[in-house]
Tab-separated table of C-alpha atoms in Angstrom:
chain	number	residue	atom	x	y	z
P	16	UNK	CA	10.056	-7.417	2.411
P	17	UNK	CA	13.170	-9.885	1.759
P	18	UNK	CA	16.513	-8.275	2.260
P	19	UNK	CA	18.078	-7.775	-0.900
P	20	UNK	CA	21.941	-7.101	-0.919
P	21	UNK	CA	24.069	-5.327	-2.293
P	22	UNK	CA	21.858	-2.126	-1.833
P	23	UNK	CA	23.102	1.218	-1.415
P	24	UNK	CA	21.888	2.927	1.666
P	25	UNK	CA	19.193	5.354	1.534
P	26	UNK	CA	17.220	3.860	-1.070
P	27	UNK	CA	13.952	2.399	0.791
P	28	UNK	CA	10.844	3.366	-0.474
P	29	UNK	CA	9.414	6.377	1.625
P	30	UNK	CA	7.390	4.928	4.605
P	31	UNK	CA	3.684	4.833	3.910
P	32	UNK	CA	1.140	4.052	6.529
P	33	UNK	CA	-2.261	2.050	6.421
P	34	UNK	CA	-3.769	5.314	7.044
P	35	UNK	CA	-2.288	6.893	4.062
P	36	UNK	CA	-3.404	4.079	1.837
P	37	UNK	CA	-7.001	4.227	3.380
P	38	UNK	CA	-7.110	8.025	2.857
P	39	UNK	CA	-6.017	7.421	-0.861
P	40	UNK	CA	-8.649	4.655	-1.318
P	41	UNK	CA	-11.177	6.846	-0.214
P	42	UNK	CA	-10.495	9.618	-2.631
P	43	UNK	CA	-10.949	7.017	-5.462
P	44	UNK	CA	-14.669	6.578	-6.148
P	45	UNK	CA	-16.060	3.054	-6.062
P	46	UNK	CA	-15.160	0.217	-4.614
P	47	UNK	CA	-11.552	-1.251	-4.590
P	48	UNK	CA	-11.190	-4.846	-4.277
P	49	UNK	CA	-8.111	-4.810	-2.195
P	50	UNK	CA	-7.234	-4.184	1.437
P	51	UNK	CA	-4.875	-1.447	2.782
P	52	UNK	CA	-2.300	-4.094	3.691
P	53	UNK	CA	-2.054	-5.659	0.141
P	54	UNK	CA	-1.622	-2.326	-1.278
P	55	UNK	CA	1.207	-1.487	0.786
P	56	UNK	CA	2.869	-4.664	-0.264
P	57	UNK	CA	2.308	-3.921	-3.947
P	58	UNK	CA	3.497	-0.472	-3.120
P	59	UNK	CA	6.877	-1.744	-1.567
P	60	UNK	CA	7.474	-4.240	-4.337
P	61	UNK	CA	6.612	-1.605	-7.024
P	62	UNK	CA	8.777	0.930	-5.748
P	63	UNK	CA	11.582	-1.659	-5.649
P	64	UNK	CA	11.075	-2.377	-9.022
P	65	UNK	CA	10.911	1.165	-10.482
P	66	UNK	CA	14.373	2.026	-8.668
P	67	UNK	CA	16.206	-1.032	-9.935
P	68	UNK	CA	14.847	-0.121	-13.582
P	69	UNK	CA	15.988	3.439	-13.302
P	70	UNK	CA	19.495	2.447	-11.678
P	71	UNK	CA	19.643	-0.141	-14.456
P	72	UNK	CA	18.930	2.466	-17.110
P	73	UNK	CA	20.691	5.154	-16.518
P	74	UNK	CA	24.067	5.605	-17.749
P	75	UNK	CA	27.105	7.618	-16.173
P	76	UNK	CA	26.291	10.375	-18.989
P	77	UNK	CA	23.146	10.868	-17.378
P	78	UNK	CA	23.996	11.486	-13.931
P	79	UNK	CA	27.608	12.819	-14.312
P	80	UNK	CA	28.890	16.294	-13.415
P	81	UNK	CA	30.209	17.897	-16.299
P	82	UNK	CA	32.099	21.142	-14.927
P	83	UNK	CA	34.868	18.938	-13.690
P	84	UNK	CA	37.434	20.281	-11.399
P	85	UNK	CA	40.735	19.177	-12.656
P	86	UNK	CA	44.572	19.598	-12.483
P	87	UNK	CA	47.706	18.616	-14.475
P	88	UNK	CA	50.581	16.344	-13.100
P	89	UNK	CA	52.682	19.237	-12.527
P	90	UNK	CA	50.019	21.600	-10.559
P	91	UNK	CA	51.588	22.282	-7.414
P	92	UNK	CA	50.003	20.588	-4.595
P	93	UNK	CA	49.259	23.890	-2.823
P	94	UNK	CA	46.896	24.769	-5.987
P	95	UNK	CA	45.484	21.350	-5.968
P	96	UNK	CA	44.230	21.982	-2.529
P	97	UNK	CA	43.143	25.456	-3.061
P	98	UNK	CA	41.152	24.368	-6.098
P	99	UNK	CA	39.630	21.437	-4.064
P	100	UNK	CA	38.604	23.655	-1.468
P	101	UNK	CA	37.215	26.387	-3.657
P	102	UNK	CA	35.289	23.774	-5.630
P	103	UNK	CA	34.294	21.856	-2.272
P	104	UNK	CA	35.314	18.253	-3.833
P	105	UNK	CA	37.017	15.773	-2.042
P	106	UNK	CA	38.905	14.684	-5.441
P	107	UNK	CA	39.779	15.634	-8.631
P	108	UNK	CA	41.061	14.002	-11.897
P	109	UNK	CA	44.666	14.634	-13.019
P	110	UNK	CA	44.951	15.038	-16.595
P	111	UNK	CA	47.539	15.438	-19.368
P	112	UNK	CA	47.573	18.154	-22.001
P	113	UNK	CA	45.427	16.151	-24.252
P	114	UNK	CA	42.559	15.838	-21.408
P	115	UNK	CA	43.636	12.085	-20.630
P	116	UNK	CA	43.269	11.046	-17.157
P	117	UNK	CA	46.414	10.075	-15.739
P	118	UNK	CA	45.379	9.630	-12.163
P	119	UNK	CA	43.040	11.174	-9.322
P	120	UNK	CA	44.134	12.891	-6.328
P	121	UNK	CA	41.645	13.018	-3.559
P	122	UNK	CA	41.610	13.893	0.087
P	123	UNK	CA	42.545	10.572	1.045
P	124	UNK	CA	46.015	10.989	-0.906
P	125	UNK	CA	46.514	14.189	1.003
P	126	UNK	CA	45.884	12.716	4.572
P	127	UNK	CA	48.187	9.575	3.875
P	128	UNK	CA	50.999	11.870	2.992
P	129	UNK	CA	50.660	14.006	5.958
P	130	UNK	CA	50.398	11.719	8.482
P	131	UNK	CA	52.584	8.486	9.604
P	132	UNK	CA	51.056	4.889	9.416
P	133	UNK	CA	48.868	5.404	6.516
P	134	UNK	CA	46.393	7.233	8.533
P	135	UNK	CA	43.558	8.408	6.153
P	136	UNK	CA	41.217	10.241	8.226
P	137	UNK	CA	40.956	13.813	9.064
P	138	UNK	CA	40.752	13.150	12.743
P	139	UNK	CA	43.719	11.002	12.669
P	140	UNK	CA	45.754	13.520	11.192
P	141	UNK	CA	44.663	16.031	13.610
P	142	UNK	CA	45.376	13.799	16.456
P	143	UNK	CA	49.083	12.947	15.192
P	144	UNK	CA	49.413	17.083	14.851
P	145	UNK	CA	48.443	17.656	18.452
P	146	UNK	CA	50.462	14.837	19.631
P	147	UNK	CA	53.661	15.767	17.816
P	148	UNK	CA	53.474	19.234	17.996
P	149	UNK	CA	53.682	19.902	14.218
P	150	UNK	CA	52.032	19.375	11.081
P	151	UNK	CA	53.230	17.328	8.269
P	152	UNK	CA	51.463	19.026	5.718
P	153	UNK	CA	54.269	21.371	5.416
P	154	UNK	CA	56.647	18.674	4.146
P	155	UNK	CA	54.268	18.401	0.921
P	156	UNK	CA	54.462	22.109	0.262
P	157	UNK	CA	56.917	21.810	-2.605
P	158	UNK	CA	55.138	18.611	-3.938
P	159	UNK	CA	53.203	18.272	-7.339
P	160	UNK	CA	49.965	16.642	-8.381
P	161	UNK	CA	51.977	13.672	-9.488
P	162	UNK	CA	53.478	13.225	-6.575
P	163	UNK	CA	50.440	12.364	-4.336
P	164	UNK	CA	47.889	10.915	-6.905
P	165	UNK	CA	46.658	7.515	-7.246
P	166	UNK	CA	47.354	5.657	-10.542
P	167	UNK	CA	46.318	4.213	-12.686
P	168	UNK	CA	42.919	6.225	-12.325
P	169	UNK	CA	39.842	4.162	-12.332
P	170	UNK	CA	37.484	5.262	-15.040
P	171	UNK	CA	34.380	4.717	-16.709
P	172	UNK	CA	32.867	5.236	-20.133
P	173	UNK	CA	30.008	7.568	-20.682
P	174	UNK	CA	27.574	4.687	-21.294
P	175	UNK	CA	28.390	2.403	-18.124
P	176	UNK	CA	25.615	1.610	-16.316
P	177	UNK	CA	25.013	3.499	-13.063
P	178	UNK	CA	24.605	-0.104	-11.392
P	179	UNK	CA	28.259	-0.932	-12.461
P	180	UNK	CA	29.337	2.358	-10.946
P	181	UNK	CA	27.905	1.452	-7.667
P	182	UNK	CA	29.663	-1.755	-7.698
P	183	UNK	CA	32.926	-0.089	-8.777
P	184	UNK	CA	32.680	2.395	-5.589
P	185	UNK	CA	32.269	-0.413	-3.464
P	186	UNK	CA	34.879	-2.839	-4.715
P	187	UNK	CA	37.598	-0.175	-5.005
P	188	UNK	CA	36.732	1.875	-1.936
P	189	UNK	CA	36.440	4.876	-4.133
P	190	UNK	CA	34.019	7.908	-3.923
P	191	UNK	CA	34.308	9.406	-7.441
P	192	UNK	CA	35.091	8.013	-11.004
P	193	UNK	CA	36.031	10.184	-13.936
P	194	UNK	CA	34.151	9.543	-16.927
P	195	UNK	CA	35.931	9.355	-20.450
P	196	UNK	CA	34.404	9.855	-23.776
P	197	UNK	CA	35.100	7.318	-26.658
P	198	UNK	CA	38.455	9.289	-27.234
P	199	UNK	CA	39.641	8.448	-23.879
P	200	UNK	CA	39.291	12.106	-22.909
P	201	UNK	CA	37.589	13.579	-19.629
P	202	UNK	CA	34.287	14.510	-20.356
P	203	UNK	CA	32.649	14.437	-16.667
P	204	UNK	CA	32.750	12.756	-13.027
P	205	UNK	CA	30.393	10.837	-11.123
P	206	UNK	CA	30.321	11.109	-7.413
P	207	UNK	CA	28.421	9.531	-4.556
P	208	UNK	CA	26.674	12.654	-4.460
P	209	UNK	CA	25.363	12.031	-8.005
P	210	UNK	CA	24.242	8.727	-7.080
P	211	UNK	CA	22.463	9.789	-4.359
P	212	UNK	CA	20.397	12.267	-6.269
P	213	UNK	CA	19.608	9.294	-8.523
P	214	UNK	CA	18.722	6.966	-5.614
P	215	UNK	CA	16.485	9.387	-4.248
P	216	UNK	CA	15.313	10.351	-7.272
P	217	UNK	CA	16.223	14.077	-7.217
P	218	UNK	CA	17.563	15.847	-9.871
P	219	UNK	CA	16.075	13.320	-12.192
P	220	UNK	CA	12.670	14.810	-11.509
P	221	UNK	CA	10.997	11.430	-11.365
P	222	UNK	CA	9.814	12.295	-7.717
K	17	UNK	CA	2.895	-19.457	17.214
K	18	UNK	CA	2.948	-18.105	13.802
K	19	UNK	CA	0.184	-20.172	12.458
K	20	UNK	CA	-2.236	-18.825	14.977
K	21	UNK	CA	-1.131	-15.214	15.072
K	22	UNK	CA	-1.786	-15.295	11.174
K	23	UNK	CA	-5.641	-15.777	12.249
K	24	UNK	CA	-5.628	-12.218	13.827
K	25	UNK	CA	-5.321	-10.535	10.423
K	26	UNK	CA	-2.632	-8.013	9.700
K	27	UNK	CA	-4.701	-4.737	8.077
K	28	UNK	CA	-7.968	-3.047	8.186
K	29	UNK	CA	-11.317	-3.157	5.982
K	30	UNK	CA	-11.484	-0.974	3.220
K	31	UNK	CA	-13.462	2.479	3.367
K	32	UNK	CA	-17.026	2.821	3.074
K	33	UNK	CA	-17.993	3.826	-0.598
K	34	UNK	CA	-20.132	7.062	-1.138
K	35	UNK	CA	-23.928	7.091	-1.277
K	36	UNK	CA	-23.799	7.805	-5.126
K	37	UNK	CA	-21.724	4.702	-5.457
K	38	UNK	CA	-24.306	2.695	-3.316
K	39	UNK	CA	-27.065	4.256	-5.454
K	40	UNK	CA	-25.557	3.337	-8.632
K	41	UNK	CA	-24.779	-0.327	-7.603
K	42	UNK	CA	-28.303	-0.504	-6.520
K	43	UNK	CA	-29.471	0.845	-9.942
K	44	UNK	CA	-27.345	-1.478	-12.208
K	45	UNK	CA	-27.896	-4.730	-10.086
K	46	UNK	CA	-31.909	-3.728	-10.130
K	47	UNK	CA	-32.113	-3.328	-14.132
K	48	UNK	CA	-29.640	-6.251	-14.471
K	49	UNK	CA	-31.438	-8.729	-12.525
K	50	UNK	CA	-34.629	-7.272	-14.112
K	51	UNK	CA	-33.763	-8.175	-17.272
K	52	UNK	CA	-32.969	-11.754	-16.740
K	53	UNK	CA	-35.971	-12.118	-14.526
K	54	UNK	CA	-38.254	-10.625	-17.114
K	55	UNK	CA	-37.317	-13.323	-19.765
K	56	UNK	CA	-37.480	-15.910	-17.061
K	57	UNK	CA	-41.349	-15.080	-16.110
K	58	UNK	CA	-42.617	-13.462	-19.117
K	59	UNK	CA	-41.258	-15.666	-22.254
K	60	UNK	CA	-40.094	-18.945	-20.385
K	61	UNK	CA	-42.848	-19.448	-18.091
K	62	UNK	CA	-44.393	-23.051	-18.315
K	63	UNK	CA	-41.676	-24.132	-20.616
K	64	UNK	CA	-38.527	-26.278	-19.790
K	65	UNK	CA	-36.147	-23.509	-20.059
K	66	UNK	CA	-35.025	-21.324	-16.915
K	67	UNK	CA	-33.207	-18.166	-17.374
K	68	UNK	CA	-32.789	-17.142	-13.631
K	69	UNK	CA	-30.122	-18.809	-11.804
K	70	UNK	CA	-28.592	-18.100	-8.225
K	71	UNK	CA	-25.016	-17.436	-9.255
K	72	UNK	CA	-26.451	-14.224	-10.958
K	73	UNK	CA	-27.144	-12.569	-7.743
K	74	UNK	CA	-23.529	-13.170	-6.825
K	75	UNK	CA	-22.370	-11.814	-10.382
K	76	UNK	CA	-24.551	-8.756	-9.777
K	77	UNK	CA	-22.539	-7.913	-6.492
K	78	UNK	CA	-19.162	-7.675	-8.554
K	79	UNK	CA	-20.273	-6.090	-12.019
K	80	UNK	CA	-22.306	-3.279	-10.406
K	81	UNK	CA	-21.116	-3.243	-7.006
K	82	UNK	CA	-17.351	-3.718	-7.523
K	83	UNK	CA	-16.806	-2.826	-10.965
K	84	UNK	CA	-13.175	-1.975	-11.004
K	85	UNK	CA	-12.489	-5.715	-9.336
K	86	UNK	CA	-10.607	-7.790	-11.889
K	87	UNK	CA	-13.214	-10.516	-10.625
K	88	UNK	CA	-16.061	-8.357	-12.207
K	89	UNK	CA	-14.532	-7.776	-15.539
K	90	UNK	CA	-16.074	-9.180	-18.945
K	91	UNK	CA	-13.535	-12.074	-19.555
K	92	UNK	CA	-13.990	-13.261	-15.615
K	93	UNK	CA	-17.552	-12.960	-15.794
K	94	UNK	CA	-18.340	-14.640	-19.172
K	95	UNK	CA	-15.368	-16.792	-19.078
K	96	UNK	CA	-15.836	-17.965	-15.455
K	97	UNK	CA	-19.544	-18.610	-15.890
K	98	UNK	CA	-19.059	-20.332	-19.234
K	99	UNK	CA	-16.332	-22.908	-18.092
K	100	UNK	CA	-17.820	-23.327	-14.622
K	101	UNK	CA	-21.038	-24.559	-16.274
K	102	UNK	CA	-19.237	-26.607	-18.512
K	103	UNK	CA	-17.478	-28.449	-15.668
K	104	UNK	CA	-20.455	-28.682	-13.432
K	105	UNK	CA	-22.573	-30.459	-16.361
K	106	UNK	CA	-19.514	-32.797	-17.159
K	107	UNK	CA	-19.224	-33.664	-13.351
K	108	UNK	CA	-22.877	-34.507	-12.828
K	109	UNK	CA	-22.939	-36.470	-15.786
K	110	UNK	CA	-19.771	-38.684	-14.471
K	111	UNK	CA	-21.589	-38.923	-11.167
K	112	UNK	CA	-25.230	-38.500	-11.240
K	113	UNK	CA	-25.986	-40.790	-8.780
K	114	UNK	CA	-23.357	-39.365	-6.296
K	115	UNK	CA	-24.409	-35.895	-5.677
K	116	UNK	CA	-22.190	-35.723	-2.493
K	117	UNK	CA	-19.049	-36.214	-4.608
K	118	UNK	CA	-20.210	-34.181	-7.650
K	119	UNK	CA	-21.014	-31.278	-6.074
K	120	UNK	CA	-17.484	-30.488	-4.080
K	121	UNK	CA	-15.942	-31.899	-7.194
K	122	UNK	CA	-17.795	-29.524	-9.549
K	123	UNK	CA	-16.971	-26.618	-7.566
K	124	UNK	CA	-13.346	-27.238	-6.782
K	125	UNK	CA	-12.566	-27.952	-10.342
K	126	UNK	CA	-14.281	-24.873	-11.481
K	127	UNK	CA	-12.189	-22.961	-9.262
K	128	UNK	CA	-8.856	-24.238	-10.280
K	129	UNK	CA	-9.782	-24.100	-14.213
K	130	UNK	CA	-10.943	-20.295	-13.773
K	131	UNK	CA	-7.663	-19.556	-12.246
K	132	UNK	CA	-5.717	-21.537	-14.979
K	133	UNK	CA	-7.599	-19.459	-17.573
K	134	UNK	CA	-7.463	-16.239	-15.438
K	135	UNK	CA	-11.367	-16.171	-15.381
K	136	UNK	CA	-11.670	-16.042	-11.803
K	137	UNK	CA	-15.354	-15.271	-10.931
K	138	UNK	CA	-16.585	-16.415	-7.626
K	139	UNK	CA	-20.238	-16.851	-9.056
K	140	UNK	CA	-18.850	-19.371	-11.230
K	141	UNK	CA	-18.356	-21.614	-8.313
K	142	UNK	CA	-22.320	-21.452	-7.819
K	143	UNK	CA	-22.949	-21.972	-11.609
K	144	UNK	CA	-20.828	-25.193	-11.477
K	145	UNK	CA	-22.923	-26.138	-8.031
K	146	UNK	CA	-26.241	-25.398	-9.658
K	147	UNK	CA	-25.445	-27.737	-12.448
K	148	UNK	CA	-25.208	-30.603	-9.958
K	149	UNK	CA	-27.718	-29.726	-7.404
K	150	UNK	CA	-30.085	-27.574	-9.499
K	151	UNK	CA	-32.768	-30.435	-9.629
K	152	UNK	CA	-34.677	-31.869	-12.412
K	153	UNK	CA	-35.163	-28.998	-14.484
K	154	UNK	CA	-31.439	-28.082	-14.704
K	155	UNK	CA	-30.380	-31.343	-15.159
K	156	UNK	CA	-32.868	-32.057	-18.271
K	157	UNK	CA	-31.028	-29.132	-19.965
K	158	UNK	CA	-27.764	-31.187	-20.406
K	159	UNK	CA	-25.054	-29.138	-21.895
K	160	UNK	CA	-27.528	-26.526	-23.217
K	161	UNK	CA	-27.151	-25.064	-19.552
K	162	UNK	CA	-24.019	-23.467	-20.631
K	163	UNK	CA	-25.747	-21.552	-23.386
K	164	UNK	CA	-28.705	-20.476	-21.475
K	165	UNK	CA	-29.510	-19.646	-18.789
K	166	UNK	CA	-25.611	-19.385	-17.977
K	167	UNK	CA	-24.066	-18.163	-21.452
K	168	UNK	CA	-26.835	-15.646	-22.157
K	169	UNK	CA	-27.821	-14.546	-19.086
K	170	UNK	CA	-24.402	-13.494	-18.225
K	171	UNK	CA	-24.232	-11.629	-21.682
K	172	UNK	CA	-27.467	-9.922	-20.722
K	173	UNK	CA	-26.092	-8.920	-17.487
K	174	UNK	CA	-22.847	-7.806	-19.132
K	175	UNK	CA	-24.889	-5.602	-21.427
K	176	UNK	CA	-26.635	-3.770	-18.558
K	177	UNK	CA	-23.300	-3.296	-16.677
K	178	UNK	CA	-21.824	-1.574	-19.714
K	179	UNK	CA	-24.833	0.613	-20.435
K	180	UNK	CA	-25.360	1.540	-16.440
K	181	UNK	CA	-21.845	1.633	-15.163
K	182	UNK	CA	-20.694	4.125	-17.701
K	183	UNK	CA	-23.444	6.979	-16.738
K	184	UNK	CA	-21.866	8.484	-13.996
K	185	UNK	CA	-18.687	10.645	-14.495
K	186	UNK	CA	-16.895	8.908	-11.461
K	187	UNK	CA	-17.479	5.296	-12.976
K	188	UNK	CA	-16.112	3.722	-15.868
K	189	UNK	CA	-16.477	-0.199	-16.966
K	190	UNK	CA	-14.633	-2.227	-18.073
K	191	UNK	CA	-11.278	-2.066	-17.029
K	192	UNK	CA	-10.275	-4.551	-19.590
K	193	UNK	CA	-11.605	-6.761	-21.746
K	194	UNK	CA	-9.420	-9.549	-22.344
């Protein structure tokens, strides 16, 4: 099969053996005028078309998580961290009183503020803590969400195509994107996990 | 070298069909050829007309033995035979004195035109060839060869295929008409 990029990982058709096809052909009564090898080729190509059709057709609205963990600009960072830990998410949108997204705060923003030299990995921070006998996390204790959040927030509309969202993730290096309704208010969030569910046809019930 | 490696093949042969499938294939082919052969021997004996030609044996393999194949569908059966017959007769009329040229030209052109019209039916190649090398009786028919034996014979065999292939629960014919 030809390589086609850009392509998200984990989306190749399940490996199918000549024996699988042979067994399937035996189950169908009558002579099938096709070799197992040809069928395999058709199968792989058809799978790719099906996947592209689903990705192209799917909109943010259909795959987004609606129960969004979110914070306000003046939420203490301590509470932000607690919320993110409780909900087991790696980032939350920051909204104003009208539920409009003003920024996004993520693990990366925390890590960056907790380390010197722009380290944004957990192990990077651990390494620094161990080397310098002290953790810089305490320095942001009094901070608020507004101090760390990334602005302006990258957002999408409810009818943005999933393929566009995948491109956005790659281009901006982000892991989630808040979804806005037509009035510009937060209505959901699409994370890499949501995309993975679609890519493997889970959750959508197609497989 | 890739060119020679391709000659080794890449996959295996499809499975053997069930005994029932073999029996239905046998019955369909027997009745289909029987119908055409009876007309040939009982009604046309002693006339200038023939009804049974060799390519019908090949059609029987497909329309009674491989009924799911695109090559075996009515469009291909009728279209392939009729188009190939027209080409065969035309090529013979163009080169009546050079069968060594007319024969390959008729077959090759028949295949190309069947492809172009999405009516590929392997026995069509034989139908085109028979128009060229079928002897004086075939040559004497001229373009009537297209109507009978070719068109009429294929239609009779199609009728038998429709009647027989749809009797067993596990069989259904055709897959499509056009």
